[in-house]
Structures are given as structure tokens and as C-alpha cells.
Amino acid sequence: LAKTTQPISMDSYEGQEVNITCSHNNIATNDYITWYQQFPSQGPRFIIQGYKTKVTNEVASLFIPADRKSSTLSLPRVSLSDTAVYYCLVGDDTGGFKTIFGAGTRLFVKA
Amino acid sequence: EAQVTQNPRYLITVTGKKLTVTCSQNMNHEYMSWYRQDPGLGLRQIYYSMNVEVTDKGDVPEGYKVSRKEKRNFPLILESPSPNQTSLYFCASSVGSFTGEPLHFGNGTRLTVT
């Protein structure tokens, strides 16, 4: 199973760039890497997704090295409202379409 | 508005009293899934369904049942709830069963079993 490992927590200040790295050593060939954001008592929300190299949207960038065994979510110029838990998700390699979330990274943005 | 709707939002029950948490999506999604979230453990998948009448176990299926008789609905059934099933539950759906499809989550159901 393609389990993921992320830092438990990170602190940052407003206006800084934040990079959260996720390890997924057993990622399967067909798996995409997807990141979600979750605020307290709400369901996770899709942020960004990628397969390899770099993906950028209006919210974040995702960097994936050639071996795909890790990925880095980059949040430019964070604000207080970016304080949340961030999950890295990869698909199950048995083709059964399980979805495996890690424990997530709790990001705390300070003023 | 495209959404995943769970009911109820909050539920307090006693050990052994059967309950059902409903989940409905209005996006014509094929894939639906249930998760539970406990402090420090992140989201763990309970059951998922790739289409009508097709369901399969996730990582923590013990003590739960599901059914998928219609595409839009995916209820979670606890036949005999126990205190260790006290948790925050989320239902989610996506366009297809391809793992690259983003999941859309409901707002959660907080269940307490005493």
C-alpha cells in the first residue's frame, strides 16, 4: 500500500512561503498525488494534484521529483486563513481504489 | 449547488442501538466513500463504492455496513454501535473510481456512542 509520511506540524508567519513534503515510497505507476486542506469540523477540500514534475494553480504549487517517491506542496505567501491541516493522498496500488490519507500536517500561521 | 450532504450533523446514541448516517451527492458521481477521523489518526477509509451495487472494504470496515442501491446515496450503517466508534465521519464522492479524481467531502457527522 502506498502509505504517506508527512511532518506532524509546522509553524510559519504571514507572508512567508511554506513547503510541506510528503513521502510515498511505494507509490504505484498509475497513482496521482493529491493534496487536501482541512479546517476544523469541515470536510477536506481539494487543493492541487499532480503526477510528475511541477503543477501550479491559483492556490499552490506541487513539486514531484522524477522518482515520485515524495512530493512537496508549496504555499506562497501564507495568511492566517491558511492555518489548517494538509493531507497528502496517493491511490492504492492494488487497483481497488482505496484512498489512503496520512495523518496530515498541521500548519499554524502566525501574525 | 454541487454538494455532498450528510445527515445528521450530530448524533448521540447508546451502545447497541442501530443507526444509519445518510450521504447523498447531486453530482452524478460514480465513486463514493466513507471515512472516520480520530485525533492524531487523520482520515481512515471505512468503505467505498465504485458504482451502484459495488462496494468494498477500506482500512477500518469492522462494525460498519454500507449499501449502494442508487447512484446518489451511500448510507453508513452501524448495526450495533460501540463506544470505540465515537468519531467524526465524512462521506465523499468523485467523478470516477480513477484515483486521480479529486474527492468532494460532506461536512461531517459527529457521532458519540455512550
Coordinates of C-alpha atoms in Angstrom, one line a residue:
Chain A
L1 CA 0.0 0.0 0.0
A2 CA 1.2 3.5 -0.9
K3 CA 1.3 5.0 2.6
T4 CA 2.3 8.5 3.1
T5 CA 4.5 10.2 5.7
Q6 CA 4.3 13.9 6.5
P7 CA 5.6 16.2 9.3
I8 CA 3.1 16.3 12.1
S9 CA 3.1 20.1 12.4
M10 CA 4.7 23.3 11.0
D11 CA 4.7 26.9 12.1
S12 CA 5.0 29.9 9.8
Y13 CA 4.4 33.6 9.7
E14 CA 2.1 35.6 7.4
G15 CA 3.7 36.4 4.1
Q16 CA 6.2 33.5 4.1
E17 CA 6.3 30.6 1.7
V18 CA 5.5 27.3 3.2
N19 CA 6.7 23.9 1.9
I20 CA 5.3 20.7 3.1
T21 CA 6.9 17.5 2.0
C22 CA 5.2 14.1 1.8
S23 CA 7.0 10.8 1.4
H24 CA 5.3 8.0 -0.5
N25 CA 7.9 5.4 -1.2
N26 CA 5.5 2.7 -2.6
I27 CA 3.6 4.9 -5.0
A28 CA 2.3 2.9 -7.9
T29 CA 2.8 3.7 -11.6
N30 CA -0.7 4.9 -12.1
D31 CA -1.2 6.8 -8.9
Y32 CA -1.6 10.6 -8.8
I33 CA -0.6 12.7 -5.8
T34 CA -3.4 14.8 -4.4
W35 CA -3.3 17.4 -1.6
Y36 CA -6.2 18.4 0.5
Q37 CA -6.8 21.2 3.1
Q38 CA -9.0 20.7 6.1
F39 CA -10.3 23.3 8.6
P40 CA -11.7 22.2 12.0
S41 CA -15.0 20.4 11.8
Q42 CA -15.1 20.6 8.0
G43 CA -14.5 18.1 5.3
P44 CA -11.2 18.2 3.4
R45 CA -11.0 20.4 0.4
F46 CA -9.1 19.6 -2.8
I47 CA -6.1 21.9 -3.3
I48 CA -3.9 20.5 -6.1
Q49 CA -3.0 17.3 -7.9
G50 CA -0.1 16.1 -10.0
Y51 CA 1.6 13.1 -11.5
K52 CA 5.2 14.3 -12.1
T53 CA 7.4 17.4 -12.3
K54 CA 5.6 20.6 -11.3
V55 CA 2.0 21.7 -11.2
T56 CA 0.8 25.2 -10.3
N57 CA -2.7 26.6 -9.8
E58 CA -4.0 29.8 -8.2
V59 CA -3.6 28.4 -4.7
A60 CA -0.4 26.3 -4.6
S61 CA 2.4 24.6 -6.4
L62 CA 3.2 20.9 -6.3
F63 CA 6.7 19.6 -6.9
I64 CA 7.3 16.0 -7.7
P65 CA 10.8 14.6 -8.4
A66 CA 11.5 12.1 -11.1
D67 CA 11.4 9.0 -8.8
R68 CA 8.0 10.2 -7.5
K69 CA 8.8 8.9 -4.0
S70 CA 8.0 12.2 -2.5
S71 CA 6.2 15.4 -3.3
T72 CA 6.2 19.0 -1.9
L73 CA 3.3 21.3 -1.5
S74 CA 4.3 24.9 -1.7
L75 CA 2.0 27.6 -0.4
P76 CA 3.2 31.1 -1.5
R77 CA 2.8 34.0 1.0
V78 CA 0.6 32.3 3.5
S79 CA -2.0 34.2 5.5
L80 CA -3.7 33.4 8.8
S81 CA -6.6 31.8 7.0
D82 CA -4.2 29.1 5.7
T83 CA -3.9 27.7 9.2
A84 CA -5.3 24.2 8.6
V85 CA -4.4 20.5 8.3
Y86 CA -2.9 19.5 4.9
Y87 CA -3.2 15.9 3.7
C88 CA -1.2 14.2 1.0
L89 CA -3.0 11.4 -0.7
V90 CA -2.0 8.7 -3.1
G91 CA -4.0 5.9 -4.6
D92 CA -3.8 2.3 -3.6
D93 CA -1.6 0.1 -5.8
T94 CA -3.9 -2.9 -5.8
G95 CA -6.3 -1.2 -8.2
G96 CA -9.1 -1.4 -5.6
F97 CA -9.3 2.4 -5.4
K98 CA -8.8 2.6 -1.7
T99 CA -7.8 6.1 -0.7
I100 CA -5.1 6.4 2.0
F101 CA -4.7 9.6 3.9
G102 CA -1.7 10.1 6.1
A103 CA -2.1 11.8 9.5
G104 CA -1.7 15.2 7.8
T105 CA 0.4 18.2 8.6
R106 CA -1.0 20.8 10.9
L107 CA 0.1 24.2 9.7
F108 CA -0.1 27.1 12.1
V109 CA 0.3 30.6 10.6
K110 CA 1.2 33.4 13.0
A111 CA 0.7 37.1 12.6
Chain B
E1 CA -25.2 23.8 -5.9
A2 CA -23.0 20.7 -6.3
Q3 CA -22.6 19.1 -2.9
V4 CA -22.3 16.1 -0.7
T5 CA -24.9 16.1 2.1
Q6 CA -24.6 14.1 5.2
N7 CA -27.2 13.7 7.9
P8 CA -27.4 14.1 10.8
R9 CA -24.5 16.5 11.6
Y10 CA -24.5 15.4 15.2
L11 CA -25.7 12.2 16.8
I12 CA -25.6 10.9 20.3
T13 CA -26.6 7.3 20.9
V14 CA -26.2 4.4 23.2
T15 CA -24.3 1.2 22.8
G16 CA -26.1 -1.4 20.6
K17 CA -28.8 0.8 19.1
K18 CA -28.7 0.5 15.4
L19 CA -28.2 3.8 13.5
T20 CA -27.8 5.0 9.9
V21 CA -25.9 8.0 8.7
T22 CA -27.1 9.1 5.3
C23 CA -25.0 10.5 2.5
S24 CA -26.2 11.9 -0.8
Q25 CA -24.5 13.6 -3.7
N26 CA -26.1 15.6 -6.5
M27 CA -23.1 15.4 -9.0
N28 CA -23.9 12.1 -10.6
H29 CA -20.6 10.8 -9.2
E30 CA -19.8 7.1 -9.5
Y31 CA -17.4 6.8 -6.6
M32 CA -18.4 7.3 -3.0
S33 CA -16.6 6.6 0.2
W34 CA -16.8 6.8 4.0
Y35 CA -14.1 7.9 6.3
R36 CA -13.7 8.3 10.0
Q37 CA -11.5 10.8 11.6
D38 CA -10.0 10.5 15.1
P39 CA -7.5 12.8 16.8
G40 CA -3.9 12.1 15.7
L41 CA -5.0 9.4 13.2
G42 CA -6.1 11.5 10.2
L43 CA -8.8 10.1 7.9
R44 CA -9.2 6.4 7.7
Q45 CA -11.3 4.8 5.0
I46 CA -14.2 2.6 6.1
Y47 CA -15.9 1.5 2.9
Y48 CA -16.0 2.7 -0.7
S49 CA -18.2 2.1 -3.7
M50 CA -17.2 2.4 -7.3
N51 CA -20.7 2.3 -8.6
V52 CA -24.3 1.1 -7.8
E53 CA -24.2 -2.3 -6.1
V54 CA -20.4 -2.3 -6.0
T55 CA -18.9 -1.8 -2.5
D56 CA -15.6 -2.8 -0.9
K57 CA -13.8 -2.5 2.4
G58 CA -11.4 0.2 3.2
D59 CA -8.9 0.1 6.1
V60 CA -11.3 0.0 9.0
P61 CA -14.5 -1.7 8.0
E62 CA -15.2 -3.7 11.2
G63 CA -18.5 -2.8 12.8
Y64 CA -19.9 -0.9 9.7
K65 CA -22.1 -1.8 6.8
V66 CA -22.9 0.2 3.6
S67 CA -25.2 -0.1 0.7
R68 CA -25.3 1.5 -2.8
K69 CA -28.7 0.9 -4.2
E70 CA -28.8 4.2 -6.0
K71 CA -26.0 6.2 -7.5
R72 CA -26.6 9.3 -5.4
N73 CA -27.0 7.6 -2.0
F74 CA -24.4 5.8 0.1
P75 CA -25.6 5.3 3.7
L76 CA -23.4 4.1 6.5
I77 CA -25.0 1.6 8.9
L78 CA -23.8 0.8 12.4
E79 CA -25.8 -2.3 13.4
S80 CA -24.6 -2.4 17.0
P81 CA -22.6 0.8 17.8
S82 CA -19.9 0.7 20.4
P83 CA -18.1 3.5 22.2
N84 CA -14.9 2.9 20.0
Q85 CA -17.0 4.1 17.1
T86 CA -17.3 7.5 18.6
S87 CA -15.7 9.6 15.9
L88 CA -16.2 12.3 13.2
Y89 CA -17.4 10.7 10.0
F90 CA -17.1 12.0 6.5
C91 CA -18.7 11.0 3.2
A92 CA -17.0 11.8 -0.1
S93 CA -17.6 11.3 -3.8
S94 CA -15.7 11.7 -7.0
V95 CA -16.5 11.6 -10.7
G96 CA -15.0 8.1 -11.2
S97 CA -13.0 5.5 -9.5
F98 CA -9.8 6.6 -11.0
T99 CA -7.6 7.6 -8.1
G100 CA -6.7 10.9 -9.8
E101 CA -10.2 12.2 -9.4
P102 CA -10.5 14.8 -6.6
L103 CA -12.8 13.9 -3.8
H104 CA -15.7 16.1 -2.7
F105 CA -16.4 15.8 1.0
G106 CA -19.5 16.4 3.1
N107 CA -19.5 18.5 6.2
G108 CA -19.2 15.6 8.5
T109 CA -21.3 13.7 11.2
R110 CA -20.1 13.8 14.7
L111 CA -21.1 10.6 16.4
T112 CA -21.0 9.9 20.1
V113 CA -21.7 6.4 21.4
T114 CA -22.2 6.1 25.2

